[in-house]
Short mmCIF file of C-alpha atoms in Angstrom, two decimals:
data_model
loop_
_atom_site.label_atom_id
_atom_site.label_comp_id
_atom_site.label_asym_id
_atom_site.label_seq_id
_atom_site.Cartn_x
_atom_site.Cartn_y
_atom_site.Cartn_z
CA MET A 1 9.32 10.70 22.99
CA ALA A 2 8.91 10.82 19.22
CA GLU A 3 6.03 8.85 17.80
CA ARG A 4 6.87 5.68 15.90
CA ASN A 5 6.91 6.19 12.10
CA GLN A 6 6.64 9.96 12.49
CA ASP A 7 8.20 10.50 9.05
CA VAL A 8 5.44 8.41 7.46
CA LEU A 9 2.74 10.26 9.39
CA ASP A 10 4.24 13.61 8.34
CA MET A 11 4.20 12.52 4.69
CA ILE A 12 0.54 11.44 4.99
CA ALA A 13 -0.33 14.86 6.44
CA GLN A 14 1.50 16.55 3.57
CA LEU A 15 -0.38 14.43 1.01
CA ARG A 16 -3.69 15.21 2.71
CA ALA A 17 -2.92 18.95 2.49
CA ARG A 18 -1.94 18.67 -1.19
CA LEU A 19 -5.16 16.79 -1.98
CA MET A 20 -7.20 19.49 -0.28
CA ASP A 21 -5.37 22.16 -2.30
CA LEU A 22 -5.93 20.16 -5.49
CA GLU A 23 -9.62 19.78 -4.74
CA GLU A 24 -9.89 23.52 -4.19
CA ASP A 25 -8.12 24.23 -7.49
CA VAL A 26 -10.29 21.76 -9.42
CA ARG A 27 -13.48 23.29 -8.02
CA ALA A 28 -12.25 26.76 -9.03
CA PHE A 29 -11.16 25.66 -12.52
CA ASP A 30 -13.73 26.45 -15.21
CA GLY A 31 -13.06 23.83 -17.82
CA ASP A 32 -12.41 20.18 -18.49
CA LEU A 33 -9.44 18.29 -17.14
CA PRO A 34 -9.08 15.32 -19.50
CA GLY A 35 -7.00 12.46 -18.15
CA MET A 36 -6.85 13.90 -14.64
CA ALA A 37 -9.21 11.29 -13.17
CA THR A 38 -7.10 8.50 -14.67
CA ARG A 39 -3.92 9.94 -13.21
CA LEU A 40 -5.56 10.31 -9.80
CA ASP A 41 -6.83 6.74 -10.07
CA ARG A 42 -3.24 5.52 -10.53
CA ILE A 43 -2.20 7.44 -7.43
CA ASP A 44 -5.14 5.93 -5.55
CA ASP A 45 -4.06 2.44 -6.63
CA ARG A 46 -0.54 3.01 -5.32
CA ILE A 47 -1.85 4.34 -2.02
CA TYR A 48 -4.08 1.27 -1.75
CA LEU A 49 -1.03 -0.97 -2.24
CA LEU A 50 0.77 0.89 0.55
CA GLU A 51 -2.30 0.51 2.76
CA THR A 52 -2.50 -3.24 2.17
CA GLU A 53 1.24 -3.60 2.84
CA VAL A 54 0.91 -1.85 6.20
CA ALA A 55 -2.20 -3.89 7.02
CA SER A 56 -0.42 -7.16 6.21
CA ARG A 57 2.52 -6.15 8.40
CA SER A 58 0.09 -5.29 11.20
CA ASP A 59 -1.65 -8.65 10.81
CA ALA A 60 1.68 -10.47 10.91
CA ALA A 61 2.75 -8.58 14.03
CA ALA A 62 -0.60 -9.29 15.69
CA LYS A 63 -0.30 -13.00 14.94
CA GLU A 64 3.17 -13.06 16.47
CA THR A 65 1.91 -11.49 19.69
CA GLU A 66 -1.15 -13.78 19.82
CA ALA A 67 0.84 -17.04 19.80
CA PRO A 68 -0.69 -19.37 22.43
CA GLN A 69 1.35 -19.76 25.60
CA PRO A 70 1.64 -23.14 27.29
CA GLN A 71 0.06 -23.28 30.73
CA GLY A 72 2.33 -22.22 33.53
CA GLU A 73 4.54 -20.01 31.34
CA GLU A 74 4.34 -16.24 31.27
CA LYS A 75 4.17 -14.30 28.05
CA VAL A 76 7.42 -12.46 27.24
CA PRO A 77 6.74 -8.76 26.63
CA GLN A 78 7.11 -7.77 22.98
CA ALA A 79 9.72 -5.10 23.81
CA ALA A 80 11.92 -7.73 25.44
CA THR A 81 11.53 -10.01 22.42
CA GLU A 82 12.49 -7.16 20.06
CA GLN A 83 15.55 -6.31 22.17
CA ALA A 84 16.64 -9.95 22.16
CA ALA A 85 16.20 -10.10 18.39
CA GLU A 86 18.32 -6.97 17.95
CA LYS A 87 21.06 -8.55 20.06
CA GLY A 88 20.85 -11.78 18.05
CA GLU A 89 19.51 -13.75 21.00
CA SER A 90 16.69 -16.21 20.68
CA GLY A 91 13.85 -15.26 22.99
CA ASP A 92 11.85 -18.36 22.06
CA ASP A 93 13.48 -21.38 23.65
CA ASN A 94 10.17 -23.04 24.52
CA GLY A 95 9.87 -24.96 21.23
CA LEU A 96 7.01 -22.90 19.79
CA ASN A 97 9.17 -21.33 17.08
CA ILE A 98 9.05 -23.90 14.29
CA LEU A 99 10.59 -21.71 11.58
CA THR A 100 14.31 -21.56 11.22
CA PRO A 101 15.96 -18.18 10.58
CA GLU A 102 16.68 -19.34 7.02
CA ALA A 103 13.01 -20.19 6.48
CA LYS A 104 11.95 -16.79 7.83
CA GLU A 105 14.41 -15.12 5.47
CA LYS A 106 13.06 -17.07 2.48
CA ILE A 107 9.49 -16.21 3.45
CA GLY A 108 10.47 -12.53 3.71
CA GLU A 109 12.08 -12.67 0.26
CA PHE A 110 9.00 -14.39 -1.16
CA ALA A 111 6.71 -11.76 0.39
CA GLY A 112 8.87 -9.04 -1.16
CA ASP A 113 8.66 -10.76 -4.54
CA LEU A 114 4.87 -10.98 -4.22
CA ARG A 115 4.64 -7.27 -3.37
CA SER A 116 6.79 -6.50 -6.41
CA VAL A 117 4.56 -8.60 -8.66
CA ALA A 118 1.44 -6.92 -7.27
CA LYS A 119 2.94 -3.47 -7.79
CA THR A 120 3.99 -4.30 -11.34
CA GLY A 121 0.54 -5.73 -12.02
CA ALA A 122 -1.17 -2.60 -10.75
CA GLU A 123 1.10 -0.39 -12.86
CA THR A 124 0.44 -2.57 -15.92
CA LEU A 125 -3.30 -2.35 -15.33
CA ALA A 126 -3.06 1.42 -15.06
CA ASP A 127 -1.10 1.56 -18.32
CA LEU A 128 -3.64 -0.70 -20.04
CA ASN A 129 -6.48 1.43 -18.70
CA GLU A 130 -4.80 4.56 -20.07
CA ALA A 131 -4.18 2.90 -23.45
CA PHE A 132 -7.79 1.72 -23.64
CA SER A 133 -8.94 5.23 -22.78
CA ASP A 134 -6.72 6.68 -25.51
CA ILE A 135 -8.13 4.18 -28.03
CA THR A 136 -11.78 4.74 -27.15
CA SER A 137 -11.68 8.54 -26.68
CA PRO A 138 -11.97 9.35 -30.42
CA PHE A 139 -15.05 7.14 -30.65
CA LYS A 140 -16.64 8.82 -27.64
CA ALA A 141 -16.08 12.23 -29.20
CA PHE A 142 -17.63 10.97 -32.44
CA THR A 143 -20.79 9.71 -30.74
CA LYS A 144 -21.11 12.81 -28.51
CA SER A 145 -21.05 15.17 -31.49
CA GLY A 146 -24.34 13.74 -32.68
CA ARG A 147 -23.04 12.53 -36.04
CA ARG A 148 -23.75 8.96 -35.21
CA ARG A 149 -25.60 7.16 -32.47
#
């Protein structure tokens, strides 16, 4: 049986290998690499956003499976609940599901909008950081040359 999200895991392995190759090349390079740290920082920020997205999805899934069961009722296995959802059946007829499908859809849209805003914000911050670096770099070179302290 293929592992769930195998394509994502394969991509992570490929990124890990590329980072190791990059580290090797940087260690072997005899010179400065201006701007490289900033570019890697932007990549790190995007990976962090992916990590938080997966973590929030995991938290949401965990909360769904941890819903308290009334006494005397057995917990429905998650696989059965997923199959019922795929078939369009409601597996929660015990009154615990207080959100309507429309409300769930709106919440999903809102969460997507929030992720979009967060991504845009991170990209804007990276651009501002790069612009600030470009503005301050001539002054750093001036003070490093010993002309003025």
